[in-house]
Structure formats: structure tokens, C-alpha cells
Amino acid sequence: MTTSTKELHVTTGATVWLTGLPSAGKTTIAYELAGRLREEGHLVEVLDGDEIREFISAGLGFSREDRHTNVQRIGFLAELLARNGVKALVPVIAPYSDSRDAVRKRHQESGAAYLEIHVATPVEVCSVRDVKGLYAKQAAGELSGLTGVDDPYEEPESPDLRIESQNQTVHESAAAVHTLLTERGLA
């Protein structure tokens, strides 16, 4: 007897928010985890912050108010997906704790699972990685308002998981998040 592809889909949704500095490894970990979850039959979407800014939050700047609005929009999308059986992986800086708390509260009110993962890579490591060249532009005086350098980043006080990506491989980081999902009955 064969099992159809449709029967393999796991329908427990959740939002996994990966917060951290620019170039901390959030997106890389999210895509690694997404591949593993899809192989297991989960419905998965990665809500990449750059894509959201281009398609949903175009016109928003980087003021505290605009960053809060952006995070709330992403949180709404993630909660909607999670309520409908999708694992929403959200590699978005979300620098302010009150913005992240509001997203968590939205999830709690709807009954959707929410996990906050702090990718706690030190700024010194992030600036060497400098995936998008932001740290170099900031150092050259071409950019201001860089989170963690000349704009605040409020580290989560009690995340569900803290990852120090500089001390492990991407696979190990994604595996740690997967273990947490499994422990919570979500994977």
C-alpha cells in the first residue's frame, strides 16, 4: 500500500522567528531548516525580510516606527500561515523587544505556536561576514542606522533558543531549532 503525497503533509503550524544582527546567519539557518522540514512533509514558508520589504513593506524606512510597522506586518502574515498549518520561518532582525512581544501576543491570542530564536552572533563576527556589505558602508560613512552598530538592537531576554552561529555549522544550528520544534510537538 502506498501513501499519497497529500497524506504525508504535517498540518501543525508554527512561527519560528529568528532574530539577530545583520549577517548573523538568520536566513541561512532558516533555509537549511526549511529544507529539512519539507523533507519530513511539513508545509513551510520562509518570510525573508528583504522580500517582505520589497513586496509588502515598500515605502517604509528604518525609523523606529517604520521598523515596528514592518515587524507587525510580518507577524500578521506569519500568524496567518501558522494558524493554517504552515511552518513560517521568519529570519528578520526585529530589533525592538516591544515589537517582538506584540507579535508573540498576537500568536498567543490566536493559539498559534510561536518560537523566538536569538541568533546571537557577535557584531564583530557579523561585520566580518558582512553578507550585504552593510558594515563596510557604515564604516565608510555611506550608511547610518545600522542595527547593532549605530542603531539599537534589544537582545531577547528569554528566547526559546539562543544560537551562537559562530561556534557551529549551519546544519548544527538548524538541527538545534529542529530539536526545539520536536520537543514542543511541532516537528
PDB file of C-alpha atoms in Angstrom:
ATOM      1  CA  MET A   1       0.000   0.000   0.000  1.00  0.00           C
ATOM      2  CA  THR A   2       1.392   3.395  -0.930  1.00  0.00           C
ATOM      3  CA  THR A   3       0.874   6.653   0.889  1.00  0.00           C
ATOM      4  CA  SER A   4      -0.038   9.644  -1.243  1.00  0.00           C
ATOM      5  CA  THR A   5       1.957  12.853  -1.017  1.00  0.00           C
ATOM      6  CA  LYS A   6      -1.099  14.620   0.373  1.00  0.00           C
ATOM      7  CA  GLU A   7      -1.217  12.232   3.319  1.00  0.00           C
ATOM      8  CA  LEU A   8       2.385  12.995   4.222  1.00  0.00           C
ATOM      9  CA  HIS A   9       1.740  16.688   4.949  1.00  0.00           C
ATOM     10  CA  VAL A  10       2.050  17.518   8.617  1.00  0.00           C
ATOM     11  CA  THR A  11      -0.513  20.185   9.492  1.00  0.00           C
ATOM     12  CA  THR A  12       0.722  21.615  12.785  1.00  0.00           C
ATOM     13  CA  GLY A  13       1.699  25.177  12.032  1.00  0.00           C
ATOM     14  CA  ALA A  14       4.086  27.422  13.933  1.00  0.00           C
ATOM     15  CA  THR A  15       6.053  30.621  13.594  1.00  0.00           C
ATOM     16  CA  VAL A  16       9.791  30.372  14.147  1.00  0.00           C
ATOM     17  CA  TRP A  17      11.161  33.921  14.401  1.00  0.00           C
ATOM     18  CA  LEU A  18      14.939  34.116  14.033  1.00  0.00           C
ATOM     19  CA  THR A  19      16.098  37.473  15.381  1.00  0.00           C
ATOM     20  CA  GLY A  20      19.652  38.772  15.418  1.00  0.00           C
ATOM     21  CA  LEU A  21      22.020  41.300  13.901  1.00  0.00           C
ATOM     22  CA  PRO A  22      22.559  41.749  10.155  1.00  0.00           C
ATOM     23  CA  SER A  23      24.775  38.896   8.835  1.00  0.00           C
ATOM     24  CA  ALA A  24      24.177  36.808  11.984  1.00  0.00           C
ATOM     25  CA  GLY A  25      23.110  33.792   9.894  1.00  0.00           C
ATOM     26  CA  LYS A  26      19.324  34.022  10.344  1.00  0.00           C
ATOM     27  CA  THR A  27      18.330  33.491   6.718  1.00  0.00           C
ATOM     28  CA  THR A  28      20.909  30.781   6.079  1.00  0.00           C
ATOM     29  CA  ILE A  29      19.682  28.823   9.110  1.00  0.00           C
ATOM     30  CA  ALA A  30      16.029  29.357   8.072  1.00  0.00           C
ATOM     31  CA  TYR A  31      16.586  27.925   4.584  1.00  0.00           C
ATOM     32  CA  GLU A  32      18.544  24.955   5.956  1.00  0.00           C
ATOM     33  CA  LEU A  33      15.721  24.231   8.417  1.00  0.00           C
ATOM     34  CA  ALA A  34      13.073  24.724   5.710  1.00  0.00           C
ATOM     35  CA  GLY A  35      14.681  22.031   3.561  1.00  0.00           C
ATOM     36  CA  ARG A  36      14.707  19.538   6.408  1.00  0.00           C
ATOM     37  CA  LEU A  37      11.109  20.272   7.402  1.00  0.00           C
ATOM     38  CA  ARG A  38       9.899  19.942   3.790  1.00  0.00           C
ATOM     39  CA  GLU A  39      11.622  16.564   3.519  1.00  0.00           C
ATOM     40  CA  GLU A  40       9.576  15.478   6.550  1.00  0.00           C
ATOM     41  CA  GLY A  41       6.333  16.560   4.897  1.00  0.00           C
ATOM     42  CA  HIS A  42       5.796  19.911   6.587  1.00  0.00           C
ATOM     43  CA  LEU A  43       4.351  22.893   4.760  1.00  0.00           C
ATOM     44  CA  VAL A  44       6.991  25.617   5.105  1.00  0.00           C
ATOM     45  CA  GLU A  45       7.369  29.246   4.051  1.00  0.00           C
ATOM     46  CA  VAL A  46      10.398  31.434   4.688  1.00  0.00           C
ATOM     47  CA  LEU A  47       9.333  35.056   5.176  1.00  0.00           C
ATOM     48  CA  ASP A  48      12.580  36.728   4.180  1.00  0.00           C
ATOM     49  CA  GLY A  49      12.850  40.284   5.494  1.00  0.00           C
ATOM     50  CA  ASP A  50      14.321  41.670   2.256  1.00  0.00           C
ATOM     51  CA  GLU A  51      11.489  40.196   0.177  1.00  0.00           C
ATOM     52  CA  ILE A  52       8.857  41.472   2.620  1.00  0.00           C
ATOM     53  CA  ARG A  53      10.342  44.979   2.425  1.00  0.00           C
ATOM     54  CA  GLU A  54      10.235  44.847  -1.367  1.00  0.00           C
ATOM     55  CA  PHE A  55       6.712  43.471  -1.795  1.00  0.00           C
ATOM     56  CA  ILE A  56       4.703  44.228   1.357  1.00  0.00           C
ATOM     57  CA  SER A  57       6.500  46.999   3.209  1.00  0.00           C
ATOM     58  CA  ALA A  58       7.739  49.040   0.248  1.00  0.00           C
ATOM     59  CA  GLY A  59       7.849  52.686   1.226  1.00  0.00           C
ATOM     60  CA  LEU A  60       8.728  52.045   4.848  1.00  0.00           C
ATOM     61  CA  GLY A  61      12.017  53.444   6.067  1.00  0.00           C
ATOM     62  CA  PHE A  62      14.125  52.426   9.027  1.00  0.00           C
ATOM     63  CA  SER A  63      12.787  54.719  11.744  1.00  0.00           C
ATOM     64  CA  ARG A  64      11.674  53.021  14.937  1.00  0.00           C
ATOM     65  CA  GLU A  65       8.030  53.471  13.911  1.00  0.00           C
ATOM     66  CA  ASP A  66       8.580  52.056  10.411  1.00  0.00           C
ATOM     67  CA  ARG A  67      10.563  49.114  11.755  1.00  0.00           C
ATOM     68  CA  HIS A  68       7.725  48.393  14.203  1.00  0.00           C
ATOM     69  CA  THR A  69       5.155  48.542  11.391  1.00  0.00           C
ATOM     70  CA  ASN A  70       7.257  46.205   9.256  1.00  0.00           C
ATOM     71  CA  VAL A  71       7.588  43.671  12.082  1.00  0.00           C
ATOM     72  CA  GLN A  72       3.842  43.806  12.785  1.00  0.00           C
ATOM     73  CA  ARG A  73       3.050  43.157   9.106  1.00  0.00           C
ATOM     74  CA  ILE A  74       5.406  40.199   9.042  1.00  0.00           C
ATOM     75  CA  GLY A  75       3.988  38.953  12.350  1.00  0.00           C
ATOM     76  CA  PHE A  76       0.459  39.101  10.913  1.00  0.00           C
ATOM     77  CA  LEU A  77       1.499  37.060   7.863  1.00  0.00           C
ATOM     78  CA  ALA A  78       3.397  34.542   9.976  1.00  0.00           C
ATOM     79  CA  GLU A  79       0.484  34.065  12.383  1.00  0.00           C
ATOM     80  CA  LEU A  80      -1.931  33.634   9.474  1.00  0.00           C
ATOM     81  CA  LEU A  81       0.286  30.952   7.964  1.00  0.00           C
ATOM     82  CA  ALA A  82       0.857  29.236  11.336  1.00  0.00           C
ATOM     83  CA  ARG A  83      -2.885  29.112  12.043  1.00  0.00           C
ATOM     84  CA  ASN A  84      -3.301  27.346   8.723  1.00  0.00           C
ATOM     85  CA  GLY A  85      -0.789  24.563   9.259  1.00  0.00           C
ATOM     86  CA  VAL A  86       2.327  26.163   7.808  1.00  0.00           C
ATOM     87  CA  LYS A  87       5.713  26.457   9.495  1.00  0.00           C
ATOM     88  CA  ALA A  88       6.514  30.148   8.965  1.00  0.00           C
ATOM     89  CA  LEU A  89      10.254  30.669   9.322  1.00  0.00           C
ATOM     90  CA  VAL A  90      10.967  34.367   9.830  1.00  0.00           C
ATOM     91  CA  PRO A  91      14.632  35.431   9.596  1.00  0.00           C
ATOM     92  CA  VAL A  92      14.005  39.096  10.411  1.00  0.00           C
ATOM     93  CA  ILE A  93      16.089  41.346  12.682  1.00  0.00           C
ATOM     94  CA  ALA A  94      13.101  42.837  14.588  1.00  0.00           C
ATOM     95  CA  PRO A  95      15.421  44.996  16.714  1.00  0.00           C
ATOM     96  CA  TYR A  96      12.915  46.135  19.357  1.00  0.00           C
ATOM     97  CA  SER A  97      11.633  43.873  22.103  1.00  0.00           C
ATOM     98  CA  ASP A  98       8.209  45.570  22.225  1.00  0.00           C
ATOM     99  CA  SER A  99       7.671  44.757  18.530  1.00  0.00           C
ATOM    100  CA  ARG A 100       8.634  41.111  19.056  1.00  0.00           C
ATOM    101  CA  ASP A 101       6.440  40.941  22.178  1.00  0.00           C
ATOM    102  CA  ALA A 102       3.449  42.244  20.195  1.00  0.00           C
ATOM    103  CA  VAL A 103       3.966  39.503  17.594  1.00  0.00           C
ATOM    104  CA  ARG A 104       4.203  36.851  20.320  1.00  0.00           C
ATOM    105  CA  LYS A 105       0.999  38.197  21.910  1.00  0.00           C
ATOM    106  CA  ARG A 106      -0.846  38.018  18.558  1.00  0.00           C
ATOM    107  CA  HIS A 107       0.159  34.359  18.290  1.00  0.00           C
ATOM    108  CA  GLN A 108      -0.867  33.591  21.865  1.00  0.00           C
ATOM    109  CA  GLU A 109      -4.283  35.181  21.329  1.00  0.00           C
ATOM    110  CA  SER A 110      -4.938  33.050  18.243  1.00  0.00           C
ATOM    111  CA  GLY A 111      -3.485  29.856  19.716  1.00  0.00           C
ATOM    112  CA  ALA A 112      -0.753  29.675  17.059  1.00  0.00           C
ATOM    113  CA  ALA A 113       2.609  28.330  18.177  1.00  0.00           C
ATOM    114  CA  TYR A 114       5.419  30.898  18.304  1.00  0.00           C
ATOM    115  CA  LEU A 115       9.111  30.313  18.955  1.00  0.00           C
ATOM    116  CA  GLU A 116      11.697  33.072  19.245  1.00  0.00           C
ATOM    117  CA  ILE A 117      15.218  32.086  18.277  1.00  0.00           C
ATOM    118  CA  HIS A 118      18.033  34.510  19.036  1.00  0.00           C
ATOM    119  CA  VAL A 119      20.865  34.060  16.567  1.00  0.00           C
ATOM    120  CA  ALA A 120      23.326  35.657  18.969  1.00  0.00           C
ATOM    121  CA  THR A 121      26.288  36.153  16.664  1.00  0.00           C
ATOM    122  CA  PRO A 122      28.585  38.925  17.966  1.00  0.00           C
ATOM    123  CA  VAL A 123      28.752  42.131  15.915  1.00  0.00           C
ATOM    124  CA  GLU A 124      32.470  41.527  15.333  1.00  0.00           C
ATOM    125  CA  VAL A 125      31.691  38.237  13.564  1.00  0.00           C
ATOM    126  CA  CYS A 126      28.751  39.748  11.664  1.00  0.00           C
ATOM    127  CA  SER A 127      30.909  42.614  10.392  1.00  0.00           C
ATOM    128  CA  VAL A 128      33.460  40.131   9.020  1.00  0.00           C
ATOM    129  CA  ARG A 129      30.707  38.089   7.309  1.00  0.00           C
ATOM    130  CA  ASP A 130      29.058  41.314   6.038  1.00  0.00           C
ATOM    131  CA  VAL A 131      26.854  39.409   3.574  1.00  0.00           C
ATOM    132  CA  LYS A 132      25.242  42.559   2.120  1.00  0.00           C
ATOM    133  CA  GLY A 133      28.157  44.967   2.590  1.00  0.00           C
ATOM    134  CA  LEU A 134      26.244  46.973   5.202  1.00  0.00           C
ATOM    135  CA  TYR A 135      29.025  47.096   7.783  1.00  0.00           C
ATOM    136  CA  ALA A 136      31.520  48.272   5.155  1.00  0.00           C
ATOM    137  CA  LYS A 137      29.109  51.020   4.016  1.00  0.00           C
ATOM    138  CA  GLN A 138      28.547  52.088   7.614  1.00  0.00           C
ATOM    139  CA  ALA A 139      32.305  52.185   8.296  1.00  0.00           C
ATOM    140  CA  ALA A 140      32.807  54.272   5.140  1.00  0.00           C
ATOM    141  CA  GLY A 141      30.152  56.758   6.271  1.00  0.00           C
ATOM    142  CA  GLU A 142      27.796  55.796   3.418  1.00  0.00           C
ATOM    143  CA  LEU A 143      25.140  54.319   5.710  1.00  0.00           C
ATOM    144  CA  SER A 144      23.746  55.218   9.110  1.00  0.00           C
ATOM    145  CA  GLY A 145      21.172  53.480  11.279  1.00  0.00           C
ATOM    146  CA  LEU A 146      22.798  50.040  11.076  1.00  0.00           C
ATOM    147  CA  THR A 147      21.222  47.785  13.677  1.00  0.00           C
ATOM    148  CA  GLY A 148      23.686  46.863  16.405  1.00  0.00           C
ATOM    149  CA  VAL A 149      26.226  49.488  15.349  1.00  0.00           C
ATOM    150  CA  ASP A 150      24.670  52.953  15.376  1.00  0.00           C
ATOM    151  CA  ASP A 151      21.041  51.909  15.842  1.00  0.00           C
ATOM    152  CA  PRO A 152      19.769  49.836  18.772  1.00  0.00           C
ATOM    153  CA  TYR A 153      19.288  46.092  18.883  1.00  0.00           C
ATOM    154  CA  GLU A 154      17.483  44.907  22.004  1.00  0.00           C
ATOM    155  CA  GLU A 155      18.545  41.319  22.595  1.00  0.00           C
ATOM    156  CA  PRO A 156      15.782  38.943  23.652  1.00  0.00           C
ATOM    157  CA  GLU A 157      15.898  38.411  27.401  1.00  0.00           C
ATOM    158  CA  SER A 158      14.424  34.911  27.339  1.00  0.00           C
ATOM    159  CA  PRO A 159      14.264  33.476  23.832  1.00  0.00           C
ATOM    160  CA  ASP A 160      13.064  29.922  23.317  1.00  0.00           C
ATOM    161  CA  LEU A 161      16.541  29.148  21.966  1.00  0.00           C
ATOM    162  CA  ARG A 162      19.822  31.048  21.675  1.00  0.00           C
ATOM    163  CA  ILE A 163      22.193  30.062  18.875  1.00  0.00           C
ATOM    164  CA  GLU A 164      25.803  31.204  18.670  1.00  0.00           C
ATOM    165  CA  SER A 165      26.290  30.593  14.960  1.00  0.00           C
ATOM    166  CA  GLN A 166      29.990  31.400  15.092  1.00  0.00           C
ATOM    167  CA  ASN A 167      30.519  28.231  17.181  1.00  0.00           C
ATOM    168  CA  GLN A 168      28.657  25.722  14.992  1.00  0.00           C
ATOM    169  CA  THR A 169      27.839  24.868  11.405  1.00  0.00           C
ATOM    170  CA  VAL A 170      24.637  25.958   9.669  1.00  0.00           C
ATOM    171  CA  HIS A 171      23.492  22.332   9.782  1.00  0.00           C
ATOM    172  CA  GLU A 172      24.074  22.200  13.551  1.00  0.00           C
ATOM    173  CA  SER A 173      22.217  25.491  14.071  1.00  0.00           C
ATOM    174  CA  ALA A 174      19.225  24.289  12.021  1.00  0.00           C
ATOM    175  CA  ALA A 175      19.308  20.962  13.872  1.00  0.00           C
ATOM    176  CA  ALA A 176      19.103  22.798  17.215  1.00  0.00           C
ATOM    177  CA  VAL A 177      15.955  24.623  16.059  1.00  0.00           C
ATOM    178  CA  HIS A 178      14.528  21.349  14.732  1.00  0.00           C
ATOM    179  CA  THR A 179      15.160  19.707  18.108  1.00  0.00           C
ATOM    180  CA  LEU A 180      13.256  22.516  19.818  1.00  0.00           C
ATOM    181  CA  LEU A 181      10.350  22.107  17.385  1.00  0.00           C
ATOM    182  CA  THR A 182      10.342  18.371  18.083  1.00  0.00           C
ATOM    183  CA  GLU A 183      10.414  18.915  21.866  1.00  0.00           C
ATOM    184  CA  ARG A 184       7.394  21.247  21.524  1.00  0.00           C
ATOM    185  CA  GLY A 185       5.486  18.704  19.414  1.00  0.00           C
ATOM    186  CA  LEU A 186       5.759  20.826  16.276  1.00  0.00           C
ATOM    187  CA  ALA A 187       8.039  18.650  14.142  1.00  0.00           C
TER     188      ALA A 187
END
